[in-house]
Coordinates of C-alpha atoms in Angstrom, one line a residue:
X7 CA 175.1 0.3 392.3
X8 CA 178.1 1.9 394.5
X9 CA 176.9 4.4 397.1
X10 CA 177.3 8.2 395.7
X11 CA 180.0 10.1 397.3
X12 CA 179.2 13.3 398.5
X13 CA 183.0 15.6 398.8
X14 CA 182.9 18.0 400.3
X15 CA 182.9 20.7 397.8
X16 CA 179.8 18.7 396.2
X17 CA 177.9 18.0 399.5
X18 CA 176.2 21.8 398.8
X19 CA 174.8 19.9 395.5
X20 CA 173.9 16.5 397.0
X21 CA 171.1 18.3 399.2
X22 CA 170.6 20.6 396.8
X23 CA 169.5 17.8 394.6
X24 CA 167.4 16.0 397.6
X25 CA 165.2 18.8 398.4
X26 CA 164.1 19.8 395.5
X27 CA 163.1 15.8 394.9
X28 CA 161.1 16.4 398.7
X29 CA 159.7 19.0 398.0
X30 CA 158.5 17.7 394.5
X31 CA 157.1 15.1 396.2
X32 CA 155.0 16.8 398.4
X33 CA 153.9 19.2 395.6
X34 CA 152.9 15.9 393.9
X35 CA 150.8 14.2 397.4
X36 CA 149.4 18.0 397.7
X37 CA 148.2 17.8 394.7
X38 CA 146.6 14.5 394.8
X39 CA 145.0 15.2 398.1
X40 CA 144.0 19.4 397.1
X41 CA 140.1 18.6 396.8
X42 CA 139.4 17.8 399.7
X43 CA 141.6 21.0 401.1
X44 CA 140.6 24.2 401.2
X45 CA 142.7 26.5 398.9
X46 CA 144.5 29.5 399.4
X47 CA 143.4 31.6 396.6
X48 CA 140.2 33.8 396.9
X49 CA 136.6 32.9 395.9
X50 CA 136.2 32.6 392.4
X51 CA 133.0 34.3 392.6
X52 CA 133.1 38.2 393.6
X53 CA 129.4 38.4 394.7
X54 CA 130.0 35.3 396.9
X55 CA 133.7 36.8 398.9
X56 CA 134.4 36.1 402.3
X57 CA 135.5 37.8 405.1
X58 CA 136.6 37.5 408.4
X59 CA 137.2 39.1 411.8
X60 CA 140.0 39.2 413.9
X61 CA 139.9 36.7 417.0
X62 CA 137.4 33.8 417.2
X63 CA 135.1 35.3 414.5
X64 CA 138.3 34.5 411.6
X65 CA 138.4 30.9 412.4
X66 CA 134.6 30.1 411.2
X67 CA 134.3 29.1 407.9
X68 CA 137.1 27.1 405.8
X69 CA 136.1 24.3 406.9
X70 CA 137.6 21.0 405.2
X71 CA 136.7 19.0 402.5
X72 CA 136.8 15.3 403.5
X73 CA 136.4 11.9 401.8
X74 CA 134.3 9.5 403.5
X75 CA 136.4 6.7 402.6
X76 CA 133.8 3.9 403.3
X77 CA 130.9 5.4 401.8
X78 CA 133.0 6.0 399.3
X79 CA 134.6 2.7 398.7
X80 CA 131.2 1.1 399.1
X81 CA 129.2 3.4 396.7
X82 CA 132.3 3.8 394.3
X83 CA 131.0 7.3 393.9
X84 CA 133.2 9.9 395.8
X85 CA 131.3 10.8 398.5
X86 CA 132.3 14.2 400.6
X87 CA 131.8 15.6 403.5
X88 CA 131.9 19.1 404.5
X89 CA 133.7 18.9 408.0
X90 CA 131.6 22.3 410.2
X91 CA 132.0 20.3 413.6
X92 CA 135.3 21.7 413.1
X93 CA 134.3 25.5 413.7
X94 CA 134.8 26.7 416.9
X95 CA 131.9 26.9 418.3
X96 CA 131.6 22.8 417.1
X97 CA 128.6 23.3 414.3
X98 CA 127.8 24.6 410.9
X99 CA 125.8 27.8 412.4
X100 CA 128.3 29.1 413.7
X101 CA 129.2 30.9 410.4
X102 CA 125.1 31.8 410.8
X103 CA 125.8 33.1 413.8
X104 CA 128.2 35.8 412.5
X105 CA 126.2 36.9 409.8
X106 CA 122.9 37.6 412.2
X107 CA 124.9 39.7 414.7
X108 CA 127.1 41.8 412.0
X109 CA 124.2 41.9 410.4
X110 CA 121.8 43.3 412.9
X111 CA 124.9 45.6 413.9
X112 CA 125.6 47.1 411.2
X113 CA 121.8 47.6 410.6
X114 CA 121.5 49.2 414.3
X115 CA 118.9 46.5 415.2
X116 CA 121.6 45.4 417.7
X117 CA 124.0 47.8 419.7
X118 CA 127.2 46.3 421.5
X119 CA 125.9 45.6 425.3
X120 CA 122.7 44.6 424.0
X121 CA 121.5 40.6 423.8
X122 CA 120.5 38.4 421.0
X123 CA 117.5 36.3 422.2
X124 CA 116.9 33.0 419.3
X125 CA 114.8 29.5 420.0
X126 CA 117.4 26.8 419.2
X127 CA 117.5 22.8 419.6
X128 CA 120.4 23.5 420.3
X129 CA 123.1 24.1 417.8
X130 CA 122.0 27.9 417.1
X131 CA 122.2 29.2 420.5
X132 CA 126.0 27.2 421.4
X133 CA 127.4 28.9 418.3
X134 CA 125.3 32.2 419.1
X135 CA 126.5 32.4 423.2
X136 CA 130.3 31.4 421.3
X137 CA 130.2 35.0 419.3
X138 CA 128.0 37.1 420.7
X139 CA 130.5 38.0 423.4
X140 CA 133.6 39.2 420.3
X141 CA 130.9 41.7 419.2
X142 CA 130.7 43.1 423.1
X143 CA 127.0 41.2 422.9
X144 CA 124.9 38.9 425.2
X145 CA 122.6 36.0 424.3
X146 CA 119.3 34.5 425.8
X147 CA 117.9 31.2 424.7
X148 CA 115.6 29.3 424.6
X149 CA 115.6 25.7 424.1
X150 CA 112.8 22.7 424.2
X151 CA 113.1 20.4 427.3
X152 CA 113.1 17.8 425.3
X153 CA 116.5 18.0 423.6
X154 CA 120.2 16.6 424.9
X155 CA 120.9 18.2 428.3
X156 CA 124.7 19.2 427.2
X157 CA 123.5 22.0 424.9
X158 CA 121.7 23.7 427.6
X159 CA 124.8 23.0 429.8
X160 CA 126.9 23.8 426.8
X161 CA 125.3 27.0 426.6
X162 CA 125.3 28.0 430.0
X163 CA 129.2 27.4 430.3
X164 CA 129.0 29.6 427.2
X165 CA 127.9 33.1 430.3
X166 CA 124.5 32.5 428.1
X167 CA 121.2 32.4 429.5
X168 CA 119.0 29.4 429.0
X169 CA 115.3 29.3 429.0
X170 CA 113.8 25.1 428.3
X171 CA 110.4 25.4 427.9
X172 CA 107.9 22.2 426.8
X173 CA 107.8 21.4 423.1
X174 CA 104.2 22.7 421.4
X175 CA 103.2 23.5 418.4
X176 CA 105.2 27.1 416.3
X177 CA 100.6 28.5 416.1
X178 CA 101.1 28.7 420.8
X179 CA 102.5 31.3 422.6
X180 CA 105.2 29.1 424.2
X181 CA 106.9 27.6 421.7
X182 CA 109.9 28.5 422.2
X183 CA 110.6 30.4 419.1
X184 CA 107.6 32.7 420.0
X185 CA 109.5 33.2 423.9
X186 CA 112.6 34.2 422.5
X187 CA 110.6 36.3 420.1
X188 CA 108.8 38.1 423.4
X189 CA 112.1 38.2 424.8
X190 CA 114.2 40.0 422.6
X191 CA 110.9 42.9 422.9
X192 CA 111.0 42.6 426.6
X193 CA 115.1 43.5 426.4
X194 CA 113.7 46.6 424.0
X195 CA 111.2 47.4 426.4
X196 CA 113.8 47.4 429.8
X197 CA 116.1 49.9 427.0
X198 CA 113.9 52.2 426.3
X199 CA 112.0 52.1 430.0
X200 CA 115.6 53.4 431.7
X201 CA 117.2 55.7 429.0
X202 CA 120.7 56.3 429.4
X203 CA 120.4 54.2 432.7
X204 CA 120.2 50.3 430.6
X205 CA 123.5 51.8 428.8
X206 CA 125.4 53.8 431.8
X207 CA 124.0 52.4 435.2
X208 CA 124.1 55.5 438.0
X209 CA 125.2 54.3 441.3
X210 CA 123.0 57.2 442.7
X211 CA 119.4 56.1 441.4
X212 CA 119.9 52.8 441.7
X213 CA 120.3 54.4 445.9
X214 CA 117.6 56.7 445.3
X215 CA 114.7 55.1 443.3
X216 CA 113.6 51.7 444.7
X217 CA 110.9 51.1 442.5
X218 CA 113.2 50.8 440.1
X219 CA 116.0 49.0 441.6
X220 CA 112.7 46.3 443.0
X221 CA 111.6 45.6 438.8
X222 CA 114.8 45.3 438.0
X223 CA 115.3 42.5 440.9
X224 CA 112.2 40.2 439.7
X225 CA 113.1 41.0 436.1
X226 CA 116.3 38.0 436.2
X227 CA 116.9 38.2 432.6
X228 CA 118.6 41.2 431.6
X229 CA 121.0 43.4 433.5
X230 CA 120.8 46.9 434.1
X231 CA 123.6 47.3 431.5
X232 CA 121.3 45.7 428.2
X233 CA 121.2 47.9 425.5
X234 CA 118.0 46.1 424.2
X235 CA 116.9 42.9 422.5
X236 CA 117.5 41.7 418.8
X237 CA 115.3 38.4 418.1
X238 CA 117.9 36.4 415.8
X239 CA 115.4 34.7 413.6
X240 CA 116.9 31.5 412.5
X241 CA 114.4 30.1 410.7
X242 CA 113.1 33.5 408.4
X243 CA 116.2 35.8 409.0
X244 CA 117.7 35.5 405.2
X245 CA 120.8 36.5 406.7
X246 CA 121.2 32.6 407.5
X247 CA 120.3 32.0 403.8
X248 CA 123.2 34.4 402.8
X249 CA 125.9 32.9 405.6
X250 CA 125.5 29.7 402.9
X251 CA 125.6 31.0 400.0
X252 CA 128.9 33.5 400.5
X253 CA 130.6 30.8 402.2
X254 CA 129.7 27.7 402.6
X255 CA 129.2 27.0 398.8
X256 CA 131.4 29.2 397.6
X257 CA 134.1 26.7 399.2
X258 CA 132.5 23.5 398.3
X259 CA 133.2 25.4 394.9
X260 CA 136.8 25.7 394.8
X261 CA 137.5 22.6 397.1
X262 CA 135.9 20.5 394.5
X263 CA 137.3 22.8 391.9
X264 CA 134.0 22.6 390.9
X265 CA 133.9 19.5 389.3
X266 CA 131.0 17.4 391.9
X267 CA 128.1 16.2 390.8
X268 CA 125.4 16.6 393.8
X269 CA 124.9 18.0 396.7
X270 CA 122.5 16.3 399.4
X271 CA 121.4 17.8 403.1
X272 CA 118.4 17.9 405.7
X273 CA 117.2 21.0 406.3
X274 CA 115.9 22.5 409.7
X275 CA 115.8 25.8 408.9
X276 CA 116.5 25.8 405.9
X277 CA 119.3 27.7 405.5
X278 CA 121.9 25.7 404.6
X279 CA 120.8 23.5 402.0
X280 CA 119.4 27.0 400.4
X281 CA 122.8 28.9 400.3
X282 CA 124.2 26.5 399.1
X283 CA 121.9 24.7 396.4
X284 CA 121.5 28.3 395.6
X285 CA 125.3 28.9 394.9
X286 CA 126.2 25.0 393.3
X287 CA 123.2 26.1 390.7
X288 CA 124.3 29.5 389.9
X289 CA 127.4 27.8 389.3
X290 CA 126.5 24.6 387.6
X291 CA 122.3 24.2 387.3
X292 CA 123.8 20.4 386.0
X293 CA 124.6 20.0 389.5
X294 CA 122.1 17.9 391.2
X295 CA 120.9 19.2 395.3
X296 CA 118.5 16.9 397.1
X297 CA 116.6 17.2 400.5
X298 CA 117.0 14.1 402.7
X299 CA 114.4 14.4 405.9
X300 CA 113.9 12.9 409.0
X301 CA 110.4 11.4 410.1
X302 CA 107.5 12.9 410.1
X303 CA 109.0 16.6 408.5
X304 CA 106.5 17.2 405.5
X305 CA 109.2 19.0 403.8
X306 CA 109.9 15.6 401.6
X307 CA 106.4 15.9 400.8
X308 CA 106.6 19.5 400.0
X309 CA 109.6 19.0 397.3
X310 CA 108.4 15.9 395.5
X311 CA 104.3 16.3 395.3
X312 CA 104.3 20.1 396.0
X313 CA 102.1 19.3 399.4
X314 CA 103.5 20.2 402.7
X315 CA 101.4 18.5 405.1
X316 CA 98.4 16.8 405.2
X317 CA 95.2 18.5 407.7
X318 CA 95.5 15.8 410.5
X319 CA 99.5 16.1 410.3
X320 CA 98.9 20.4 410.0
X321 CA 100.9 22.0 413.3
X322 CA 98.3 24.1 414.6
X323 CA 95.7 21.1 415.3
X324 CA 97.5 19.9 418.4
X325 CA 100.1 21.0 421.2
X326 CA 102.1 19.0 421.3
X327 CA 104.8 18.2 418.1
X328 CA 103.0 16.3 415.3
X329 CA 105.5 14.4 415.6
X330 CA 108.8 12.9 417.4
X331 CA 112.5 12.4 415.8
X332 CA 115.4 11.1 416.8
X333 CA 117.6 13.7 415.1
X334 CA 117.8 16.6 416.1
X335 CA 117.4 20.8 414.7
X336 CA 116.1 19.2 411.4
X337 CA 113.1 18.7 409.8
X338 CA 109.6 20.7 410.3
X339 CA 106.2 21.3 409.2
X340 CA 105.9 24.6 407.7
X341 CA 108.0 26.5 404.7
X342 CA 110.4 28.9 406.0
X343 CA 111.8 31.8 404.0
X344 CA 115.3 30.3 404.2
X345 CA 114.0 27.4 402.5
X346 CA 112.1 28.4 400.1
X347 CA 115.3 30.0 398.4
X348 CA 116.2 26.3 397.9
X349 CA 116.9 24.3 394.5
X350 CA 115.7 21.4 394.7
X351 CA 115.8 18.5 392.6
X352 CA 114.8 16.2 394.6
X353 CA 114.3 14.1 398.4
X354 CA 114.8 11.2 400.4
X355 CA 112.8 9.9 403.0
X356 CA 115.1 8.3 406.1
X357 CA 114.7 7.5 408.8
X358 CA 115.9 7.3 412.7
X359 CA 117.1 3.6 412.2
X360 CA 119.2 4.4 409.3
X361 CA 120.6 7.2 411.2
X362 CA 122.0 5.2 414.5
X363 CA 123.1 3.2 412.0
X364 CA 125.1 4.9 410.0
X365 CA 126.5 6.6 413.4
X366 CA 128.0 3.9 414.5
X367 CA 129.4 2.4 411.1
X368 CA 131.2 5.6 410.3
X369 CA 132.7 5.8 414.2
X370 CA 133.8 2.0 413.3
X371 CA 135.1 2.5 409.8
X372 CA 135.8 5.5 409.5
X373 CA 136.3 6.8 413.4
X374 CA 134.4 10.1 412.0
X375 CA 132.3 10.8 415.5
X376 CA 129.1 12.6 414.0
X377 CA 125.3 14.1 416.0
X378 CA 122.0 12.9 414.5
X379 CA 121.4 15.5 411.5
X380 CA 125.2 15.2 410.5
X381 CA 124.2 10.9 410.2
X382 CA 121.3 11.4 408.1
X383 CA 122.4 13.6 406.5
X384 CA 125.3 11.3 405.4
X385 CA 123.0 8.2 404.5
X386 CA 121.1 11.1 401.9
X387 CA 124.6 11.1 400.0
X388 CA 124.4 7.1 400.1
X389 CA 121.2 7.3 398.4
X390 CA 122.4 9.5 396.2
X391 CA 125.0 7.9 395.3
X392 CA 122.5 4.6 394.7
X393 CA 120.7 7.0 392.5
X394 CA 123.3 8.4 390.6
X395 CA 125.3 5.5 390.3
X396 CA 129.3 4.7 390.5
X397 CA 131.7 7.7 389.1
X398 CA 129.9 10.4 390.7
X399 CA 131.5 13.1 392.9
X400 CA 128.7 14.3 396.0
X401 CA 129.1 16.7 398.8
X402 CA 127.0 16.4 402.0
X403 CA 127.4 18.2 405.7
X404 CA 128.8 17.3 408.6
X405 CA 127.0 19.5 410.8
X406 CA 128.0 18.8 414.4
X407 CA 130.1 15.8 416.1
X408 CA 128.8 13.2 418.4
X409 CA 130.1 15.0 422.2
X410 CA 126.5 16.7 422.4
X411 CA 124.1 13.9 421.7
X412 CA 125.3 11.9 424.0
X413 CA 122.1 11.6 426.4
X414 CA 120.1 10.4 423.4
X415 CA 121.0 9.2 419.7
X416 CA 124.3 8.0 421.9
X417 CA 122.7 6.5 424.5
X418 CA 122.2 2.8 424.6
X419 CA 119.7 2.0 427.4
X420 CA 117.4 5.5 425.5
X421 CA 117.8 4.3 421.9
X422 CA 116.5 0.4 422.9
X423 CA 113.0 2.4 425.0
X424 CA 112.5 3.4 420.8
X425 CA 113.5 0.5 419.7
X426 CA 116.6 1.7 417.8
X427 CA 119.4 0.2 418.9
X428 CA 122.5 -0.4 416.7
X429 CA 122.9 -3.9 415.4
X430 CA 124.0 -3.5 411.3
X431 CA 127.5 -5.1 410.7
X432 CA 127.7 -2.9 407.0
X433 CA 125.8 -1.1 404.5
X434 CA 122.9 -3.3 404.8
X435 CA 120.2 -1.2 406.8
X436 CA 121.3 0.7 403.3
X437 CA 121.0 -2.1 400.7
X438 CA 124.8 -2.6 400.1
X439 CA 126.8 -5.0 401.9

């Protein structure tokens, strides 16, 4: 074929045709991939809208939905992961941090200059420490001293105060959640005692009232200008549930164009699982929603048998936690207000070994570097795929990446001590080749 000869007069036409062809090709490719990207249109449900402010808060949410190629190819299902690790604070908890603080400010329970306190295994604390300054607030977090050390290092680097306590039952006064609740009360007592001085420090009073100055020196937790405290209470505060009903759920629905068959996730506070399952069930009750539960957690028995836990496992019977799992931030032996709003069709039990093997499999085959709870969610996605069979679309949550799990979940020596050294070459640990 002879080459096309574009004269000067026809040059514009040639360029126009070429541009149109490229545009058409780009449009086609975009539409082939669009279920894995967040659309530009607004949410279809007027009751579940998500509004962002400016700055870092505006960058939270609208995370991409990505196809996990290795798991999809192995199961014959479309397994999609909501990439929540791309939020500014590095996890899905950014969503609830914003919602909790905004609702507290709106209700007057928190004021600029106040301190937000929380008991957390790490991710929520990091998110609160990330967004609190955007609202003119400070953050004080209490975490168990057996979680990965890099979590507390990140929180401190973000300017928050970190208090590490030993792991004990929730019924113990020194459980990290109970300590965080007390700290909020202490901040309120301090603000009330010093009145306006807690908001507008008076230098003359600091110089003349030695009693106030000495008492402030003893209190290393809160500064003099603290306007009070607010306990975030992520486990029971339904702002957690609302953040996912109004944000995460609608995004998943839009990104899949409503063409999904199942959703699966683990639960710690239960907010993500409850909010997403509630929204999806409202849109289409045929969408199956499942829990994936780590070792020792009582939620699996609650969903499958209606019994939370056996008497010998009940919290409050021992000073230490009645179970241990390498997965951080998921699994619990009590019902939270958030979890009780979940609409579930069933549950699966995962193991620590499965979570470890899954994390290494995804890193090797997909280049996806996930934290422990995200890996467990992917175990759950495969279990759902095996239950439903090929041809289904399954969505799960990629809560955070592996960067905050280096000293435990990704440390060879630590895993070896627990007998969890990964050894799988494929997905044989889940019964797949």
